[in-house]
Coordinates of C-alpha atoms in Angstrom, one line a residue:
M11 CA 98.7 121.0 48.6
H12 CA 95.0 121.8 49.7
T13 CA 95.2 122.8 53.2
R14 CA 91.7 123.3 53.9
R15 CA 90.3 126.5 55.5
T16 CA 86.7 128.0 55.8
S17 CA 86.0 131.5 54.6
R18 CA 83.6 133.5 52.8
R19 CA 84.9 135.9 50.1
P20 CA 83.3 138.7 47.8
R21 CA 82.4 137.7 44.4
P22 CA 84.2 140.7 43.1
R23 CA 87.5 139.2 44.1
L24 CA 87.3 136.3 41.5
R25 CA 90.0 136.9 39.0
P26 CA 88.6 137.6 35.5
R27 CA 90.3 134.4 33.9
L28 CA 88.3 132.4 36.4
R29 CA 85.2 133.0 34.5
L30 CA 82.8 131.6 37.0
R31 CA 79.5 131.6 35.4
T32 CA 77.2 132.5 38.4
R33 CA 73.9 134.4 38.5
P34 CA 74.2 137.8 40.0
R35 CA 72.8 138.3 43.3
P36 CA 71.3 141.5 44.7
H37 CA 73.3 141.8 47.7
G38 CA 75.1 138.8 48.4
G39 CA 77.0 135.6 46.9
A40 CA 79.3 133.7 49.1
A41 CA 81.7 133.6 46.2
A42 CA 83.0 130.8 47.7
A43 CA 83.9 129.0 44.6
F44 CA 87.5 129.4 45.6
L45 CA 87.3 129.5 49.2
V46 CA 88.4 126.1 50.4
A47 CA 90.0 125.2 53.5
A48 CA 90.3 124.0 57.0
A49 CA 89.7 126.8 59.4
L50 CA 89.9 124.7 62.6
L51 CA 92.3 122.0 61.6
V52 CA 94.8 122.9 63.8
A53 CA 97.6 121.5 65.6
A54 CA 101.0 122.3 66.9
C55 CA 104.2 121.3 68.7
S56 CA 107.6 122.8 69.5
S57 CA 110.5 122.6 67.2
G58 CA 112.1 119.2 67.0
N59 CA 110.2 116.2 67.8
P60 CA 106.5 116.8 68.4
P61 CA 104.9 115.5 71.7
A62 CA 102.7 112.6 71.6
S63 CA 99.1 113.7 71.1
T64 CA 95.6 112.1 71.1
G65 CA 94.0 115.2 69.7
E66 CA 92.8 116.1 73.0
A67 CA 93.3 119.4 74.6
P68 CA 96.5 119.8 77.1
A69 CA 95.6 120.5 80.7
E70 CA 97.6 123.7 80.7
A71 CA 95.7 125.1 77.7
E72 CA 92.3 124.4 79.5
A73 CA 93.5 125.9 82.6
A74 CA 94.7 129.0 80.7
L75 CA 91.4 129.2 79.0
A76 CA 89.6 129.1 82.3
A77 CA 91.7 132.0 83.7
L78 CA 90.8 134.6 81.0
P79 CA 89.5 137.7 82.6
R80 CA 85.8 138.4 82.0
S81 CA 86.3 142.3 82.6
T82 CA 88.9 144.9 81.3
P83 CA 92.0 145.0 83.4
A84 CA 93.2 148.5 84.2
A85 CA 96.4 147.8 82.3
L86 CA 94.4 147.8 79.2
N87 CA 92.7 151.2 79.7
P88 CA 95.0 153.1 77.3
Y89 CA 94.2 150.6 74.5
Y90 CA 90.4 150.9 75.3
G91 CA 90.4 154.7 75.6
Q92 CA 92.2 155.3 72.3
K93 CA 90.7 157.4 69.5
L94 CA 90.8 156.3 66.0
A95 CA 92.4 158.7 63.5
W96 CA 90.4 158.1 60.4
R97 CA 91.8 158.9 56.9
D98 CA 91.2 158.5 53.3
C99 CA 91.4 154.8 52.0
G100 CA 92.0 155.5 48.4
V101 CA 88.7 153.7 47.9
P102 CA 85.5 155.9 47.5
D103 CA 83.3 156.2 50.4
F104 CA 85.5 154.2 52.8
E105 CA 87.8 155.5 55.4
C106 CA 90.7 153.7 57.2
A107 CA 92.3 153.8 60.7
T108 CA 94.9 152.0 62.8
L109 CA 94.0 150.4 65.9
K110 CA 96.7 149.6 68.7
A111 CA 96.4 146.3 70.7
P112 CA 98.9 144.6 73.1
L113 CA 100.9 142.2 71.3
D114 CA 100.5 140.0 74.5
Y115 CA 97.5 140.5 76.5
A116 CA 99.2 138.9 79.6
K117 CA 101.9 141.5 79.3
P118 CA 100.3 144.7 77.8
G119 CA 103.5 146.8 78.5
A120 CA 105.6 144.6 76.5
G121 CA 104.8 146.0 72.9
D122 CA 101.9 146.7 70.6
I123 CA 100.5 145.3 67.4
K124 CA 98.8 147.7 64.7
L125 CA 95.5 146.4 63.2
A126 CA 94.0 147.7 60.0
V127 CA 90.5 148.9 60.3
A128 CA 88.1 150.2 57.6
R129 CA 84.6 151.8 57.8
K130 CA 81.8 152.9 55.5
K131 CA 79.6 155.2 57.4
A132 CA 75.7 154.8 57.5
T133 CA 73.8 156.7 55.0
D134 CA 70.7 157.3 57.3
K135 CA 71.9 159.8 59.9
G136 CA 68.6 160.0 61.5
K137 CA 68.4 156.4 62.6
P138 CA 71.9 155.1 63.3
L139 CA 72.2 151.7 65.0
G140 CA 76.1 152.0 65.6
S141 CA 78.6 149.9 64.1
L142 CA 78.4 146.5 62.4
L143 CA 81.7 144.5 62.2
V144 CA 81.9 142.1 59.5
N145 CA 84.5 139.1 59.1
P146 CA 84.6 136.7 56.2
G147 CA 86.4 133.8 57.8
G148 CA 89.6 132.0 56.9
P149 CA 91.4 132.1 59.2
G150 CA 93.4 134.4 57.0
G151 CA 90.8 136.2 55.0
S152 CA 90.9 140.0 54.7
A153 CA 88.1 141.5 56.4
V154 CA 89.1 144.9 55.2
A155 CA 89.1 143.7 51.7
Y156 CA 86.0 142.1 52.3
L157 CA 84.2 145.1 53.3
Q158 CA 85.5 147.3 50.6
Q159 CA 84.9 144.7 47.9
Y160 CA 81.6 143.1 49.0
A161 CA 80.0 143.9 52.2
G162 CA 80.1 147.8 52.2
L163 CA 78.6 147.7 48.9
G164 CA 76.5 144.6 48.6
Y165 CA 74.9 144.1 52.0
P166 CA 71.2 144.9 52.1
E167 CA 70.8 148.8 51.6
A168 CA 68.6 148.9 54.7
V169 CA 71.4 147.5 56.7
R170 CA 74.1 149.7 55.1
A171 CA 71.8 152.8 55.8
R172 CA 71.5 152.2 59.4
Y173 CA 74.9 150.8 60.4
D174 CA 78.4 152.0 60.1
M175 CA 79.9 148.9 58.2
V176 CA 83.4 148.1 59.8
A177 CA 86.0 145.6 59.4
M178 CA 89.3 144.9 60.9
D179 CA 92.0 142.5 59.5
P180 CA 92.7 140.2 62.4
R181 CA 96.4 140.2 63.9
G182 CA 98.7 138.3 61.4
V183 CA 96.3 138.9 58.4
A184 CA 96.8 141.0 55.5
R185 CA 97.2 144.5 56.4
S186 CA 97.5 143.9 60.3
E187 CA 101.1 142.7 60.5
P188 CA 100.9 139.8 58.3
V189 CA 102.5 136.4 59.1
E190 CA 104.9 135.4 56.3
C191 CA 106.2 132.0 55.6
L192 CA 107.4 131.3 52.0
D193 CA 108.1 133.2 48.9
G194 CA 106.2 132.6 45.6
R195 CA 108.4 130.1 44.1
Q196 CA 108.4 128.0 47.4
M197 CA 104.7 128.5 47.6
D198 CA 104.2 126.9 44.1
T199 CA 106.3 123.9 45.2
Y200 CA 104.3 123.6 48.2
T201 CA 100.8 123.7 46.5
Q202 CA 101.9 121.1 43.9
T203 CA 103.2 118.5 46.5
D204 CA 101.3 115.3 46.1
V205 CA 99.1 114.7 49.1
T206 CA 98.1 111.1 48.3
P207 CA 101.6 109.7 48.7
D208 CA 102.1 106.2 47.0
D209 CA 105.3 105.1 48.7
Q210 CA 107.7 106.2 51.4
K211 CA 109.6 108.6 48.9
E212 CA 106.4 110.5 48.4
T213 CA 105.7 110.5 52.0
N214 CA 109.0 112.0 52.9
A215 CA 108.6 114.7 50.2
L216 CA 105.2 115.6 51.7
V217 CA 106.5 115.7 55.2
G218 CA 109.5 117.7 54.1
E219 CA 107.2 120.4 52.7
Y220 CA 105.2 120.7 55.9
K221 CA 108.5 121.2 57.8
K222 CA 109.9 123.7 55.4
F223 CA 106.5 125.7 55.5
A224 CA 106.6 125.7 59.3
E225 CA 110.3 126.5 59.5
G226 CA 109.6 129.5 57.1
C227 CA 106.8 130.7 59.3
G228 CA 109.2 130.4 62.4
A229 CA 112.1 132.2 60.7
H230 CA 110.0 135.1 59.1
S231 CA 107.4 135.7 61.8
A232 CA 108.9 134.2 65.1
G233 CA 107.6 137.0 67.3
L234 CA 104.1 137.1 66.1
L235 CA 103.4 133.2 65.9
R236 CA 102.6 133.0 69.6
H237 CA 100.1 135.8 69.5
V238 CA 97.6 135.2 66.5
S239 CA 95.1 133.0 68.3
T240 CA 91.3 133.4 68.0
I241 CA 91.1 134.4 71.5
E242 CA 93.5 137.3 71.1
A243 CA 91.8 138.4 67.8
A244 CA 88.4 138.3 69.8
R245 CA 89.9 140.6 72.6
D246 CA 91.0 142.9 69.7
M247 CA 87.6 143.0 68.6
D248 CA 86.5 144.3 72.0
V249 CA 89.2 147.1 72.0
L250 CA 87.7 148.2 68.6
R251 CA 84.3 148.1 69.9
S252 CA 85.3 150.6 72.6
A253 CA 87.4 152.6 70.2
L254 CA 84.2 153.0 67.9
G255 CA 82.3 154.2 70.9
D256 CA 79.9 151.2 70.8
P257 CA 78.6 149.9 74.2
K258 CA 77.9 146.5 72.5
L259 CA 79.3 144.6 69.5
N260 CA 76.9 143.9 66.6
Y261 CA 78.5 141.5 64.2
V262 CA 78.3 139.3 61.2
G263 CA 80.8 136.7 61.0
A264 CA 80.9 133.8 58.1
S265 CA 82.7 130.4 58.4
Y266 CA 85.6 130.8 60.6
G267 CA 84.2 134.2 61.4
T268 CA 81.7 132.4 63.4
F269 CA 84.4 130.9 65.8
L270 CA 85.7 134.4 66.2
G271 CA 82.3 135.7 67.1
A272 CA 81.4 132.9 69.4
T273 CA 84.8 133.3 71.1
Y274 CA 84.0 137.1 71.6
A275 CA 80.6 136.1 73.0
G276 CA 82.3 133.6 75.6
L277 CA 84.6 136.3 76.7
F278 CA 82.3 139.3 76.9
P279 CA 78.7 138.0 77.1
E280 CA 77.3 141.3 78.6
R281 CA 78.7 143.1 75.5
V282 CA 77.0 141.0 73.0
G283 CA 74.7 143.2 70.7
R284 CA 73.3 141.6 67.6
L285 CA 75.5 138.7 66.6
V286 CA 74.8 136.6 63.4
L287 CA 77.2 133.5 63.0
D288 CA 76.7 132.1 59.4
G289 CA 78.2 128.8 58.5
A290 CA 78.8 128.0 62.1
M291 CA 82.0 126.1 63.7
D292 CA 81.9 123.7 66.7
P293 CA 84.5 124.9 69.1
S294 CA 84.1 121.8 71.3
L295 CA 85.7 119.5 68.8
T296 CA 89.3 118.3 68.5
A297 CA 91.2 118.9 65.4
R298 CA 91.0 115.3 64.1
R299 CA 87.3 115.3 64.5
L300 CA 86.8 118.6 62.8
N301 CA 89.0 117.2 60.0
L302 CA 86.9 114.2 59.7
D303 CA 83.7 116.0 59.7
Q304 CA 84.7 118.5 57.3
T305 CA 85.7 115.6 55.1
A306 CA 82.3 114.2 55.1
G307 CA 81.1 117.7 54.3
F308 CA 82.9 117.9 51.0
E309 CA 81.6 114.5 50.2
T310 CA 78.0 115.7 50.8
A311 CA 78.7 118.5 48.6
F312 CA 80.3 116.3 45.9
Q313 CA 77.3 114.2 45.9
A314 CA 74.9 117.0 45.2
F315 CA 77.3 118.0 42.4
A316 CA 77.3 114.6 40.9
K317 CA 73.6 114.3 40.8
D318 CA 73.4 117.7 39.1
C319 CA 76.2 116.9 36.7
V320 CA 74.7 113.8 35.2
R321 CA 71.6 115.9 34.3
Q322 CA 73.8 118.2 32.2
S323 CA 74.7 117.7 28.6
D324 CA 78.3 118.7 29.1
C325 CA 78.9 116.3 32.2
P326 CA 82.4 114.8 31.6
L327 CA 82.0 112.4 34.4
G328 CA 78.9 110.3 33.3
G329 CA 75.5 110.8 31.8
K330 CA 71.8 110.0 32.6
G331 CA 71.8 106.9 34.7
T332 CA 75.4 107.2 36.3
T333 CA 75.3 107.0 39.9
P334 CA 77.1 109.6 42.2
A335 CA 79.4 106.7 43.3
Q336 CA 80.3 106.1 39.6
V337 CA 80.8 109.8 39.1
G338 CA 83.3 109.8 42.1
D339 CA 85.0 106.8 40.5
H340 CA 85.5 108.5 37.2
L341 CA 86.9 111.6 39.0
K342 CA 89.3 109.5 40.9
A343 CA 90.5 107.8 37.8
F344 CA 91.2 111.3 36.3
F345 CA 93.2 112.3 39.6
R346 CA 95.2 109.2 39.1
K347 CA 95.9 109.9 35.6
V348 CA 97.1 113.4 36.1
D349 CA 99.2 112.3 38.9
A350 CA 101.1 110.1 36.5
H351 CA 101.0 112.3 33.6
P352 CA 100.2 116.0 34.5
V353 CA 98.3 118.2 32.0
P354 CA 99.6 121.3 30.4
T355 CA 98.1 124.5 31.4
G356 CA 99.7 127.2 29.4
D357 CA 101.0 128.9 32.6
S358 CA 103.9 131.2 32.1
D359 CA 105.8 129.7 35.1
G360 CA 105.6 126.2 33.4
R361 CA 103.3 124.8 36.1
K362 CA 101.4 121.7 35.0
L363 CA 98.1 120.4 36.2
G364 CA 99.1 117.4 38.5
E365 CA 96.8 115.6 41.1
A366 CA 97.3 118.3 44.2
L367 CA 96.2 121.2 41.9
A368 CA 93.4 119.4 40.1
T369 CA 92.0 118.3 43.5
T370 CA 92.1 121.8 44.9
G371 CA 90.4 123.0 41.9
V372 CA 87.6 120.6 42.4
I373 CA 87.2 121.1 46.1
A374 CA 87.1 124.9 45.5
A375 CA 84.1 124.7 43.3
M376 CA 82.2 122.7 46.0
Y377 CA 81.8 125.9 47.9
D378 CA 79.1 127.5 45.7
E379 CA 76.7 125.6 43.4
G380 CA 77.2 128.6 41.1
A381 CA 80.6 127.2 40.3
W382 CA 79.5 124.0 39.1
P383 CA 79.2 125.0 35.4
Q384 CA 82.7 126.3 35.5
L385 CA 83.8 123.0 37.1
R386 CA 82.3 121.1 34.3
D387 CA 84.0 123.2 31.6
S388 CA 87.4 122.8 33.3
L389 CA 87.0 119.1 33.8
N390 CA 85.9 118.9 30.1
S391 CA 89.2 120.9 29.0
A392 CA 91.5 118.9 31.2
M393 CA 90.0 115.3 30.5
N394 CA 89.1 115.8 26.8
E395 CA 91.3 118.5 25.5
N396 CA 94.5 118.0 27.6
D397 CA 94.2 121.6 29.0
G398 CA 94.3 122.1 32.7
A399 CA 94.1 125.9 32.6
G400 CA 90.6 126.1 34.0
L401 CA 91.2 123.8 37.1
L402 CA 94.6 125.7 37.6
S403 CA 92.6 128.9 37.6
L404 CA 90.2 127.5 40.2
S405 CA 93.2 126.3 42.4
D406 CA 95.0 129.7 42.1
S407 CA 91.9 131.5 43.3
Y408 CA 91.6 129.3 46.3
Y409 CA 95.3 129.9 47.3
E410 CA 95.0 133.6 46.2
R411 CA 97.8 133.5 43.7
S412 CA 98.2 136.1 41.2
G413 CA 99.0 135.8 37.5
S414 CA 102.5 137.1 38.4
G415 CA 103.2 134.4 41.0
H416 CA 102.5 136.4 44.1
Y417 CA 100.5 134.9 46.9
T418 CA 98.5 136.8 49.6
N419 CA 99.3 135.7 53.2
L420 CA 96.2 133.7 53.3
M421 CA 97.6 130.4 53.6
S422 CA 100.5 131.5 56.1
A423 CA 97.8 133.2 58.4
N424 CA 95.5 130.2 58.0
A425 CA 98.1 127.8 59.2
A426 CA 99.5 130.2 61.9
V427 CA 96.0 130.7 63.7
N428 CA 94.8 127.2 63.3
C429 CA 98.1 125.7 64.7
L430 CA 97.8 128.0 67.7
D431 CA 94.1 127.4 68.4
L432 CA 94.1 123.5 68.8
P433 CA 96.3 120.5 69.5
A434 CA 97.5 118.8 66.5
A435 CA 95.2 116.2 64.7
F436 CA 98.3 113.9 64.2
T437 CA 101.7 113.3 65.6
G438 CA 103.0 111.9 62.2
P439 CA 102.6 109.9 59.0
D440 CA 101.9 106.5 61.0
Q441 CA 98.8 108.0 62.7
V442 CA 97.5 109.4 59.3
K443 CA 97.8 105.9 57.8
K444 CA 95.9 104.4 60.6
S445 CA 93.1 107.0 60.2
L446 CA 92.9 106.6 56.3
P447 CA 90.1 104.1 56.4
A448 CA 87.8 106.5 58.5
F449 CA 88.7 109.4 56.1
E450 CA 88.1 107.3 52.9
K451 CA 84.8 106.1 54.5
A452 CA 83.7 109.8 55.1
S453 CA 84.7 110.6 51.5
P454 CA 85.7 108.0 49.0
V455 CA 86.7 111.0 46.6
F456 CA 88.6 113.3 48.9
G457 CA 89.3 111.3 52.0
E458 CA 92.8 110.2 51.4
G459 CA 94.0 113.7 50.5
L460 CA 92.3 115.4 53.3
A461 CA 93.5 113.0 55.8
W462 CA 97.2 113.7 54.7
A463 CA 96.4 117.5 54.7
S464 CA 95.5 117.2 58.4
L465 CA 99.1 116.6 59.0
N466 CA 99.9 120.4 58.2
C467 CA 100.4 121.5 61.7
T468 CA 102.3 118.7 63.2
Y469 CA 105.6 120.3 62.7
W470 CA 104.7 123.8 63.7
P471 CA 107.5 125.7 65.7
V472 CA 105.3 127.0 68.6
R473 CA 103.0 125.0 70.9
P474 CA 99.3 125.4 70.7
S475 CA 97.6 128.0 73.3
G476 CA 94.2 126.9 72.6
A477 CA 91.9 123.8 73.4
P478 CA 88.6 122.4 72.3
H479 CA 86.0 123.9 74.6
R480 CA 82.3 124.7 74.9
I481 CA 81.1 128.2 74.5
E482 CA 78.0 129.0 76.6
A483 CA 78.0 132.9 76.7
R484 CA 75.6 133.0 79.6
G485 CA 73.9 136.3 79.9
A486 CA 74.3 137.3 76.4
A487 CA 71.6 138.6 74.1
P488 CA 70.1 136.2 71.4
I489 CA 72.8 135.1 69.1
V490 CA 71.6 133.8 65.5
V491 CA 73.5 130.7 64.4
V492 CA 72.9 129.9 60.7
G493 CA 73.7 126.4 59.3
T494 CA 73.2 125.2 55.6
T495 CA 72.2 121.5 55.2
R496 CA 74.8 120.7 52.5
D497 CA 77.5 123.1 53.4
P498 CA 81.1 121.5 52.4
A499 CA 83.3 123.4 54.8
T500 CA 81.2 123.9 57.8
P501 CA 79.0 120.9 58.1
Y502 CA 75.3 121.4 59.3
G503 CA 75.9 119.4 62.5
W504 CA 78.4 122.0 63.6
A505 CA 75.6 124.8 63.5
K506 CA 73.3 122.6 65.5
S507 CA 76.1 122.0 68.1
L508 CA 77.0 125.6 68.6
A509 CA 73.3 126.8 68.8
R510 CA 72.8 124.2 71.6
Q511 CA 76.1 125.2 73.4
L512 CA 75.1 128.8 73.3
S513 CA 72.7 129.8 76.2
S514 CA 71.0 132.3 73.9
G515 CA 71.7 130.5 70.5
R516 CA 69.0 130.6 68.1
L517 CA 69.4 128.0 65.1
L518 CA 68.4 129.2 61.6
T519 CA 68.6 126.6 59.0
Y520 CA 68.9 127.1 55.2
V521 CA 68.0 123.8 53.3
G522 CA 70.3 124.0 50.3
D523 CA 73.8 123.9 48.9
G524 CA 76.9 125.9 49.3
H525 CA 78.9 127.6 52.0
T526 CA 77.1 130.0 54.2
A527 CA 73.5 131.3 53.7
Y528 CA 73.3 135.0 54.1
G529 CA 73.1 136.9 50.7
R530 CA 72.9 133.7 48.8
G531 CA 69.6 134.2 47.2
S532 CA 67.2 132.9 49.9
S533 CA 64.6 135.6 50.8
C534 CA 63.5 133.8 53.8
I535 CA 67.2 133.7 55.1
D536 CA 67.9 137.2 54.2
S537 CA 64.7 138.8 55.4
T538 CA 65.1 136.9 58.9
I539 CA 68.6 138.2 59.4
N540 CA 67.6 141.6 58.3
A541 CA 64.8 141.8 60.8
Y542 CA 67.2 140.7 63.6
L543 CA 69.9 143.3 62.5
L544 CA 67.5 146.0 62.0
Q545 CA 64.7 145.5 64.6
G546 CA 66.3 143.2 67.0
T547 CA 64.0 140.5 66.4
P548 CA 65.7 137.0 66.4
P549 CA 64.2 134.2 64.5
T550 CA 62.1 131.6 66.3
Q551 CA 64.1 128.6 67.4
G552 CA 64.6 126.0 64.7
K553 CA 63.4 128.1 61.8
R554 CA 63.9 126.6 58.5
C555 CA 64.4 128.2 55.0
S556 CA 65.0 127.0 51.5

């Protein structure tokens, strides 16, 4: 069940058996070959029957958003005044600490939440620039792991020399009081559930899994589910900024991390330092529109893959002269085949490669063109050798499932944040069915499955607290918004829209494939962002790199 998300992850986290054949990059690599998903595909409703929804924001959510304070209330002073007690992380050159924040910012005295923080100190003590907070996206991605396994070691040396590199797992994520929903066996069932139902029985099974997932979250994380919104996570970032002793926040956010960073800028524009929002999201769109746009984004990426595939001698979906549409038809035929007759994988838990896992594996590889050779290998094995291990490995990496059957809390946190941030895309299966033509037009290959995946928050146990809204951040310093023209997960149009919304937004365009741009091999992109981070020089408006 390929619930979509957006995120950027370090390449070292790829499991060895994935064997992605990618060229090394000196200080980057989005490593998004296993990163798919629907960061802003949110929704929600109370337990029981969901309220009718058009996908628009409820009036009470808009009112709550407008009422947010733009200064620090006195009741929060104990949090803003705390001193971090740094300790050894068990990882060379990194130190860790725990930040306290109020569970409920409306009731600061009602209890705390403990948030995991990690830091790698600047190496040039003579020219410090303060802290640089990083976030890889998700929602649900561990920023601490991202820092320790990639950013703290792989960001440009000049950036690491001048900044203390800092990360904090957002509330409900990884080391910060994680949301939990299902155990490993239950997650195996969930991820293998068919998301292109052929009849009412399969539709009922899909809805049943969505309900079981939501009920599990409600049972295991009831007190936390109402307090993992992006707005609350952005407020946590301001508490961290104060605890670090920084007058302003310097930040690089990728994918969903751009929504988190833009939300911070909207709340605290006067505290914005140097913000880079790479692979930008558009906060003004409804969940359904976001889902539809992202579906079109994956089709754009697939078209690029298809054109490249038919030029390769090992393409299992067609040869020279085969059109992208024909490549898509061949892939859909393969999906139908494994739906009817799943392929063996050699998995120790007996899992076979059905349509759901196969589709997730293919979508995962759309995030980074460096994964395309591995995808061709995996498709060849599944289609011609009756071996689904390669695609299963891609799918497992996407879901962060270990060989022992353990899942991180990525998917649980992803749903929890999404389902709190926006009203639901759909109220039930009938609405999905009515929307299928639009989704299938957006992507003939993936549209049907991604439409049904948009139902994932419909049965959520708590109501949404967020709403679609524009973010202007008037008075903020220049904010660099980066968009990639063929980005599958955060379509380029979102970056253009966010840059227009932000009063100080500067759009930087990467003409190319893959998810996000910084550290992916473009010297133009990297040097432009480095100049901004190190000298404070933002790019000219509309600058394009390839």
